[in-house]
Coordinates of C-alpha atoms in Angstrom, one line a residue:
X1 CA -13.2 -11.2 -40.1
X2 CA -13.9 -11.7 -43.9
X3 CA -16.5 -13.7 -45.3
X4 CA -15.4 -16.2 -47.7
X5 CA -16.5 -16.9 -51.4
X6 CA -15.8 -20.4 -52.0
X7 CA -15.0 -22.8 -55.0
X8 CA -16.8 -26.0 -55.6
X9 CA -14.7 -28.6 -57.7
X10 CA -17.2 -30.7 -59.7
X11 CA -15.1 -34.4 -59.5
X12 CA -17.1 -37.1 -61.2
X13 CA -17.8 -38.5 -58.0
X14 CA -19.7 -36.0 -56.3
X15 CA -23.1 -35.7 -55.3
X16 CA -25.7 -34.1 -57.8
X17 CA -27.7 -33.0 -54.6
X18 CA -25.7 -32.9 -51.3
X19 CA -24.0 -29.9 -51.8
X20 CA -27.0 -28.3 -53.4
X21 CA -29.0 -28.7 -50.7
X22 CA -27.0 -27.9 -47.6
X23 CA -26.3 -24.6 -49.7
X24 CA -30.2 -23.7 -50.6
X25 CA -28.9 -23.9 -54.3
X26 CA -30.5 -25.6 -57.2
X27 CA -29.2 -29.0 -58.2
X28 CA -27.5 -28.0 -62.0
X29 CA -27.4 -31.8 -63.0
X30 CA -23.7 -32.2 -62.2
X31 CA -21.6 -33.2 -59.9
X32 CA -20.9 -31.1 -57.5
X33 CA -18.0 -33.3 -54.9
X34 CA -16.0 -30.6 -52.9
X35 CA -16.1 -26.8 -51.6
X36 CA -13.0 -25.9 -50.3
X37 CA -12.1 -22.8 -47.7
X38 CA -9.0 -21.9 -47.3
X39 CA -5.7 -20.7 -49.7
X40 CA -4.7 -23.8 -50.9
X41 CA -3.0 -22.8 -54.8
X42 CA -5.6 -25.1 -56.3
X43 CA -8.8 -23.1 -55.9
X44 CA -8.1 -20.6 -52.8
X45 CA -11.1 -18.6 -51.5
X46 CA -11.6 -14.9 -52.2
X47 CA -12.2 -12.1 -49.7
X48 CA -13.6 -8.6 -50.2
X49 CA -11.8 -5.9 -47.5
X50 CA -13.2 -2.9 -50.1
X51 CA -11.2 -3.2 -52.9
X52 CA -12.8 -5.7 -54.7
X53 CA -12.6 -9.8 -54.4
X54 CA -8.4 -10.8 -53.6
X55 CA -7.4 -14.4 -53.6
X56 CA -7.2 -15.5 -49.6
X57 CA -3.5 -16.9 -50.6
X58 CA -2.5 -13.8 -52.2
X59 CA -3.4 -11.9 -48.5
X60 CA -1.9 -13.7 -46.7
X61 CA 1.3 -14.2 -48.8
X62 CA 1.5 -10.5 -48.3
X63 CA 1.6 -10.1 -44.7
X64 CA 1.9 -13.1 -43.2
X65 CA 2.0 -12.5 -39.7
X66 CA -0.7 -10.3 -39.3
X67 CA -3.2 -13.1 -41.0
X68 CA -1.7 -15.9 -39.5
X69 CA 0.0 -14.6 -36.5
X70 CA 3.9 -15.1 -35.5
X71 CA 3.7 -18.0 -33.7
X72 CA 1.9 -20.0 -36.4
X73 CA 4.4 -18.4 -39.4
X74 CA 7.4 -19.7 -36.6
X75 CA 5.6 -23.1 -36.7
X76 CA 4.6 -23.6 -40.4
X77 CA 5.8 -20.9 -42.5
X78 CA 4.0 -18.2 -44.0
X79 CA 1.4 -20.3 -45.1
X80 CA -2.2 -21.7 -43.9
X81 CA -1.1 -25.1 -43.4
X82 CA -4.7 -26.5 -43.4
X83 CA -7.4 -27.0 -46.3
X84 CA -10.9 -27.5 -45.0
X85 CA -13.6 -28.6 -47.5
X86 CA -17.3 -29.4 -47.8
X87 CA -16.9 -33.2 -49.3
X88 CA -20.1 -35.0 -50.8
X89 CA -19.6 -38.2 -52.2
X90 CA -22.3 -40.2 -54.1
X91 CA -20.1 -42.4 -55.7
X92 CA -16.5 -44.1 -54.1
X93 CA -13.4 -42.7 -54.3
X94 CA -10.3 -44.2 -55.0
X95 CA -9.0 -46.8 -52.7
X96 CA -5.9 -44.1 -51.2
X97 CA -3.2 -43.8 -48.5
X98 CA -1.0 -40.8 -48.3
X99 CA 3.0 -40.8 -46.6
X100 CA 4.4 -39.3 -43.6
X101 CA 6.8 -36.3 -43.8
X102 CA 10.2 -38.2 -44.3
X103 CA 8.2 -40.3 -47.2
X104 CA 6.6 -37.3 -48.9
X105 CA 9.9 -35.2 -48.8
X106 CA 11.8 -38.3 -50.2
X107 CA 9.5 -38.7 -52.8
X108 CA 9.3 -35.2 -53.7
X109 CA 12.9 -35.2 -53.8
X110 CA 13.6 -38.1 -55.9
X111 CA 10.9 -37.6 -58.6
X112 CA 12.2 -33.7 -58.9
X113 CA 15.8 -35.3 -59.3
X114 CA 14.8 -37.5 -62.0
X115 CA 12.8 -34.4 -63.7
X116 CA 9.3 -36.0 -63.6
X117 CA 7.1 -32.9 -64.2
X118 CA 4.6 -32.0 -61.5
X119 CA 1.4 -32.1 -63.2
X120 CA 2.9 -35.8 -64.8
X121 CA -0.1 -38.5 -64.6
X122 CA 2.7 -40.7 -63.2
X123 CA 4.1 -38.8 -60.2
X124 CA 3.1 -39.5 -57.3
X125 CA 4.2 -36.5 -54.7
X126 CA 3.3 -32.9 -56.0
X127 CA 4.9 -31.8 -52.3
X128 CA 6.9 -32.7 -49.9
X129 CA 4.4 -32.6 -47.3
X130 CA 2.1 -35.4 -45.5
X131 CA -1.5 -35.1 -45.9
X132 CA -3.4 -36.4 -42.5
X133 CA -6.8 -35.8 -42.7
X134 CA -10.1 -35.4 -41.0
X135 CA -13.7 -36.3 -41.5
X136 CA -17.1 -35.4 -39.6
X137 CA -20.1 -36.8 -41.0
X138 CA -22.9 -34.4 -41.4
X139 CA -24.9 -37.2 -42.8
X140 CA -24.7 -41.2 -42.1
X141 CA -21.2 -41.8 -44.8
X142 CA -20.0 -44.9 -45.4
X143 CA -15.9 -45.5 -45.9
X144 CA -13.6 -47.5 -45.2
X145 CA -10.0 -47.3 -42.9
X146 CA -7.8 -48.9 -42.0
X147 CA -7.0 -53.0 -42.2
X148 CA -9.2 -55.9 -40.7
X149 CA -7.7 -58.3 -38.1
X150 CA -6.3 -60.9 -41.2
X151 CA -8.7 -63.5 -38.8
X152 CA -11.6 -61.3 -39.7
X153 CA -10.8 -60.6 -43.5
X154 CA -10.0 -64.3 -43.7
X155 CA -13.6 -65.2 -42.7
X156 CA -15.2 -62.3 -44.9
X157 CA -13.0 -63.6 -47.9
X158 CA -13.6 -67.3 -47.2
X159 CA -18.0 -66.6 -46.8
X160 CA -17.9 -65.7 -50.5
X161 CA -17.4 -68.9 -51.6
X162 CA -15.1 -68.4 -54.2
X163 CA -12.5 -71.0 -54.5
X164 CA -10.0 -68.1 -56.6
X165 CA -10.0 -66.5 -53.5
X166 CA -8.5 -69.6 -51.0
X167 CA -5.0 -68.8 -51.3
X168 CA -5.7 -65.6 -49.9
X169 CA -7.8 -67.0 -46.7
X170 CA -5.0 -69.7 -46.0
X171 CA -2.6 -66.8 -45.8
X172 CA -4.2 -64.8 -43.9
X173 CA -4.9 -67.4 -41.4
X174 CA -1.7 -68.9 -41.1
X175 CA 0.5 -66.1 -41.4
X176 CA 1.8 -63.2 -38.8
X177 CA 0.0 -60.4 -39.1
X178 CA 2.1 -57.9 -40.9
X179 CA 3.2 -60.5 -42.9
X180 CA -0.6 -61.8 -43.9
X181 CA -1.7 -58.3 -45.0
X182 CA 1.2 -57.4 -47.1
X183 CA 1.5 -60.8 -48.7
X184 CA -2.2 -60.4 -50.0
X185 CA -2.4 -57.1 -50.9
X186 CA 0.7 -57.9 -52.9
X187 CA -0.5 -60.1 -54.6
X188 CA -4.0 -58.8 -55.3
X189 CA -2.6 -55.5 -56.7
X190 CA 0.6 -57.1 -58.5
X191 CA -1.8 -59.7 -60.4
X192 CA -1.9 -60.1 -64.4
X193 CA -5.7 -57.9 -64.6
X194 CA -7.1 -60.6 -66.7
X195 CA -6.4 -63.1 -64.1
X196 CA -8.1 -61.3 -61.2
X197 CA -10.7 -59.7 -63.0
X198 CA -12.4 -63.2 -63.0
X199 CA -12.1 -63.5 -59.5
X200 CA -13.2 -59.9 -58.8
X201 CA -16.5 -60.8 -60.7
X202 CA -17.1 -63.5 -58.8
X203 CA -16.2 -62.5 -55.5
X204 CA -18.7 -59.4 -56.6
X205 CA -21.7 -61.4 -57.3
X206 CA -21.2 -63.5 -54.6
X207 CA -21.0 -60.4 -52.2
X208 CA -23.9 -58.9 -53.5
X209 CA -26.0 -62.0 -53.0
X210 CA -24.6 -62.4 -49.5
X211 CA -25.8 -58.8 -48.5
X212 CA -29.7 -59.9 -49.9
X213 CA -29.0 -62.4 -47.5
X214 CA -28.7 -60.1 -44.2
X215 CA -26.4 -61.7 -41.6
X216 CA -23.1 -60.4 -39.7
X217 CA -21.5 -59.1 -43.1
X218 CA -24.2 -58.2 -45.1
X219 CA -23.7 -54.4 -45.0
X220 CA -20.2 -54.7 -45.7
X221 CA -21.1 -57.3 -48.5
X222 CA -23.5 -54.8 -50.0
X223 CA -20.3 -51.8 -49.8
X224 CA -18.0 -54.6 -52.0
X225 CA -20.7 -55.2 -54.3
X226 CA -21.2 -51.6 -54.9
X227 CA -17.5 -50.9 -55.6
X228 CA -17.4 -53.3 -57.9
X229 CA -20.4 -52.1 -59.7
X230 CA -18.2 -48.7 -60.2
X231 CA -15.1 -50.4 -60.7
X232 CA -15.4 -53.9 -62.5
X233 CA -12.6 -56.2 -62.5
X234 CA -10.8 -54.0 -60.6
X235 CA -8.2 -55.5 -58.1
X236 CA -8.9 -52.4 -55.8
X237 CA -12.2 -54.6 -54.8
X238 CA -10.2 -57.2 -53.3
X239 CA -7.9 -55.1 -51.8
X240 CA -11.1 -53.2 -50.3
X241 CA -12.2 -56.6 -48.7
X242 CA -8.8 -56.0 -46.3
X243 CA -10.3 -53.1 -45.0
X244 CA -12.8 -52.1 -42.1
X245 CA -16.3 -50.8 -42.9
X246 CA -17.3 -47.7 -41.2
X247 CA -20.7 -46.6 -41.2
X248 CA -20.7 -43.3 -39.5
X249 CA -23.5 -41.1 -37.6
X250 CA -23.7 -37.5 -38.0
X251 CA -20.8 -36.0 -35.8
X252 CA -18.9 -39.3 -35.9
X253 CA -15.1 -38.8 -37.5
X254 CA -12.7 -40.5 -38.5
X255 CA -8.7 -39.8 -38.8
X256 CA -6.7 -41.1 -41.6
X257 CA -2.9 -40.8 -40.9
X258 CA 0.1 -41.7 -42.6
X259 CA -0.2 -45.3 -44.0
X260 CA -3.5 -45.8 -43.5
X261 CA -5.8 -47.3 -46.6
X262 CA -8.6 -45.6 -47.1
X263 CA -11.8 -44.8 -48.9
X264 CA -15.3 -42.2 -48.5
X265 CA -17.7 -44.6 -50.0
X266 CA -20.7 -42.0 -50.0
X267 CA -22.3 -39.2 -47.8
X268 CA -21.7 -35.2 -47.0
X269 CA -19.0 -34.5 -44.1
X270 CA -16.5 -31.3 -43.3
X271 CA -12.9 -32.4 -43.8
X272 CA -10.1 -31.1 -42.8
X273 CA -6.4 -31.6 -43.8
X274 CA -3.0 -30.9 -44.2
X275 CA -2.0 -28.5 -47.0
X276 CA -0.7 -31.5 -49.5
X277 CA -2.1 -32.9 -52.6
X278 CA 0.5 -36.2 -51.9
X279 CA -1.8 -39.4 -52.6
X280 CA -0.9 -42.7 -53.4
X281 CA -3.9 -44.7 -55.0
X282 CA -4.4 -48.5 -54.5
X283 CA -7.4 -49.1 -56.9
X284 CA -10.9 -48.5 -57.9
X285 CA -9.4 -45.3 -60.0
X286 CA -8.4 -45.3 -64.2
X287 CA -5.9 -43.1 -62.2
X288 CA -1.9 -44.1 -61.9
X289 CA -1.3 -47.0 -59.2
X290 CA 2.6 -47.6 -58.2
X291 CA 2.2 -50.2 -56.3
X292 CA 6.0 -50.5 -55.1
X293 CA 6.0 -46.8 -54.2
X294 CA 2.3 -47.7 -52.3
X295 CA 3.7 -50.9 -50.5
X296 CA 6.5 -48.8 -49.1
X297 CA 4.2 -46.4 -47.5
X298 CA 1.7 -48.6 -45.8
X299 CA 1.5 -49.5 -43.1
X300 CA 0.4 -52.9 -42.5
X301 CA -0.9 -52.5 -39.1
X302 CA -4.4 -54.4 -38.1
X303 CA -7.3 -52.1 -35.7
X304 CA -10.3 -51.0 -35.8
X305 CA -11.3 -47.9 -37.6
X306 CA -11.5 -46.3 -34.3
X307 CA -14.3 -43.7 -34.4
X308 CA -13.8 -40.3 -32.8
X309 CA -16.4 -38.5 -31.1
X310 CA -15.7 -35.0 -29.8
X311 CA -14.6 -34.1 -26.2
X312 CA -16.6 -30.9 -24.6
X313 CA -13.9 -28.3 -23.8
X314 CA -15.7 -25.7 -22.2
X315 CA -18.5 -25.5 -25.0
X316 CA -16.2 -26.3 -27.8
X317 CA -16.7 -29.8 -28.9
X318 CA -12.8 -30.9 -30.2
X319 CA -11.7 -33.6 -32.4
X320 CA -8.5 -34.7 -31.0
X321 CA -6.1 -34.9 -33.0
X322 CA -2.1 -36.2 -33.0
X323 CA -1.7 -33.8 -35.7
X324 CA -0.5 -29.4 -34.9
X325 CA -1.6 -28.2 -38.8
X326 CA -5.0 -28.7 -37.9
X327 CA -7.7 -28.5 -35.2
X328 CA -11.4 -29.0 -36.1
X329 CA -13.7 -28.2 -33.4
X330 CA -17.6 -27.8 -33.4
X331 CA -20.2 -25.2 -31.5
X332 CA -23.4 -25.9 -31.3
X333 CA -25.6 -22.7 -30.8
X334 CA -29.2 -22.5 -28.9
X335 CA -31.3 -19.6 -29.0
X336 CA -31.2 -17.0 -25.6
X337 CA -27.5 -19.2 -24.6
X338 CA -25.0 -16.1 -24.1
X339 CA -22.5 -15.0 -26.5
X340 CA -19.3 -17.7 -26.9
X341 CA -16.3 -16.2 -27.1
X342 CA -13.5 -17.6 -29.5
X343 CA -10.2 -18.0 -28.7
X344 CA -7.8 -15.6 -31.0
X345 CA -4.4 -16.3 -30.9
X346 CA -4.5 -18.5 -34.1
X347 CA -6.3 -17.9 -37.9
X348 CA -9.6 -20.0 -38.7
X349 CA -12.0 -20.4 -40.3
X350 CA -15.7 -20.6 -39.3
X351 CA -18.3 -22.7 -41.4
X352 CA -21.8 -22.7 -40.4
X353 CA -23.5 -26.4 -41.3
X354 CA -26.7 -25.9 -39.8
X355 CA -29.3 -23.2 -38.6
X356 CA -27.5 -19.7 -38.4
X357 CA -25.0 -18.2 -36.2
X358 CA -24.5 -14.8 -36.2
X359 CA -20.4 -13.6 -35.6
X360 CA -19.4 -10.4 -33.8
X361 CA -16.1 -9.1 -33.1
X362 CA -16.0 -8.9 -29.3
X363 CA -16.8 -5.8 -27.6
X364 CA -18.6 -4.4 -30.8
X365 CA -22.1 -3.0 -30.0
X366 CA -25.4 -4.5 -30.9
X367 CA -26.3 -1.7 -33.4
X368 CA -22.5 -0.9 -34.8
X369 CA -23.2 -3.4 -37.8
X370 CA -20.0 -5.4 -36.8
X371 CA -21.4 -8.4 -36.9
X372 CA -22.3 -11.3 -39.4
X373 CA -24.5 -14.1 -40.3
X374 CA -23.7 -16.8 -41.6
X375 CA -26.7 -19.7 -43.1
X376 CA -25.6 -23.0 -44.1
X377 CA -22.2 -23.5 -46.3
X378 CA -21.3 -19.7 -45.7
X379 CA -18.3 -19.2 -44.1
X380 CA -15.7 -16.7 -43.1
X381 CA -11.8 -15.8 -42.6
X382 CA -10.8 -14.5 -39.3
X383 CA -6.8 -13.8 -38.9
X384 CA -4.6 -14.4 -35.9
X385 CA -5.3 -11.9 -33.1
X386 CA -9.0 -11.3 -33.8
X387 CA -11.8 -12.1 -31.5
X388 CA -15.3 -13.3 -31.8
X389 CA -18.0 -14.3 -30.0
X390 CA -20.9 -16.2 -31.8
X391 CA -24.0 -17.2 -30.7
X392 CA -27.7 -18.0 -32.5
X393 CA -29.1 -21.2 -33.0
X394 CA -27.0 -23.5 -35.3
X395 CA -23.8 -25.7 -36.1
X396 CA -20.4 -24.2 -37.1
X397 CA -17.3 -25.7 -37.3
X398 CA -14.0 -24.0 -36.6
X399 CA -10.5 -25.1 -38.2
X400 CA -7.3 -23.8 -37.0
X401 CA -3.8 -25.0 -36.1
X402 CA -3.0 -26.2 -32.7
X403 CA -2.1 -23.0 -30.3

């Protein structure tokens, strides 16, 4: 196994202390929004087998079946097909879905017909891959996923008070349900900005006096308000209004598939995703919004945000999953418990959240100095075929594909 040097990208809407603090670091002021593990081109971790630190990518682009193991290289290529990441949020994100594999590769396809470069502000799919994703609070975090019942976002709409917003509440109450969402989000997104950025400060102040209020909506008032504090007179607010508010508990996940409108609203979880950078953004961002491109790749399908929890599996707590690129799984270590053994037929990667939890290749001695510790936000590589046992007293997560 190698231990892991990682990069932390300082977005403008990370946390100045989440990060810091989880890693025993000092705060520098900035931003600091995601660490990522893994060999994803962007900012791939470094290893150190003697010779000096070596890009993770680079290591495994030279021998890809002894890192990853043959049956993963048959499965995915000779690639890690997962990113996982340290993500802190203390401001939103962008209001985001991302497409499935036959939309991404379409995409990719058409945009590198018509020559669009891939670094172009207005290209949407930098791969032809879909980017599902995973996320485990390890604080409460607020997001939201997924669109209300239109009866629900009718009444959240229609409690504002704000007569701009009527139109939308009569279709959404008298309309089929696929029909309802599309229709609004339509026309929220497709609106002249001067027109709705009226109704967006109005629906804002009116929100934000609601949640002073308490009652049945007041948290999810008090999330709108906030967006729009970030994001004034963007349509993206409205649009948010379609969507369910999650508040989630420590260990509480969510999965965000193809089609599904999200956004993390604030707080430190590990996520875990497909190898893409495919996003298509429908607000609260001065990024590029295509909102043809984004209506074709929702999907306009009404639930809850349906909260995961993991399943014990014989001491590994698993986040199912409908997704083989990625399994995230968590162990939670207690002092004088015996030694758990991993399974090794797949790569992972192990990243310790809490306490420490000390690593050992099985079968190595006590004294033989095999063995590793790992504190809080360190991490480590282990390729296909290798096997460890851990035990100590503290949290780690393990990422892998689907065996």
């Amino acid at each position: 196994m190698d231990r892991l040097a990682n990069t932390v990208r300082p977005y403008a809407w990370g946390s100045t202390t989440a990060l810091p603090e989880l890693l025993g670091t000092a705060p520098t002021g900035e931003p600091q929004a995601e660490m990522w593990l893994g060999a994803h081109p962007g900012a791939p971790s470094r290893i150190d087998r003697g010779a000096g630190p070596v890009s993770l990518a680079e290591v495994i682009d030279a021998a890809p079946e002894a890192e990853l193991g043959a049956d993963t290289v048959r499965a995915f290529g000779p690639r890690l097909p997962f990113l996982l990441k340290l993500l802190a949020a203390g401001s939103p994100l962008s209001l985001q879905v991302h497409p499935d594999r036959a939309q991404a590769a379409e995409g990719f396809a058409d945009e590198e017909r018509r020559g669009i470069p891939i670094d172009a502000g207005h290209r949407n799919y930098k791969d032809a891959n879909h980017k599902p994703e995973l996320i485990v609070a390890l604080t409460p975090f607020d997001g939201l996923c997924g669109f209300r019942h239109p009866a629900q976002a009718a009444d959240l709409l229609a409690g504002l008070g704000v007569d701009d917003l009527k139109p939308y509440v009569d279709i959404l109450r008298a309309t089929p349900e696929e029909d309802a969402l599309r229709e609004v989000l339509t026309a929220v997104l497709s609106a002249e900005h001067h027109a709705i950025a009226g109704t967006v400060e109005r629906a804002a102040l009116a929100a934000d006096q609601l949640a002073a209020k308490g009652g049945p909506h007041a948290d999810a008032y008090a999330a709108y308000a906030v967006l729009a504090h970030h994001y004034p007179g963007d349509p993206g607010v409205l649009a948010a209004m379609l969507l369910n508010h999650v508040q989630l508990q420590p260990g509480e996940a969510l999965f965000l598939g193809a089609g599904i409108p999200h956004a993390y609203l604030g707080g430190l979880g590990v996520e875990l995703m497909a190898n893409s950078d495919n996003v298509l953004r429908c607000g609260l961002t001065p990024k590029h919004v295509d909102v043809p491109e984004l209506l074709r790749v929702v999907r306009f399908e009404a639930g809850d945000a349906g909260v995961l929890r993991p399943e014990d599996v014989n001491g590994e707590e698993v986040y199912e999953t409908p997704i083989d690129e990625f399994r995230l799984s968590r162990f939670v270590a207690a002092p004088g418990a015996a030694p758990h053994a991993l399974p090794s037929r797949t790569p992972q990667i192990l990243l310790c959240t809490a306490g420490t939890v000390r690593l050992r290749e099985a079968g190595a001695g006590a004294g033989d100095g095999a063995g590793l510790a790992l504190a809080p936000g360190e991490s480590v590589f282990v390729p296909a075929g290798e096997r460890i046992t851990l035990s100590g007293d503290g949290t780690l997560f393990r990422a892998t594909v689907v065996a």
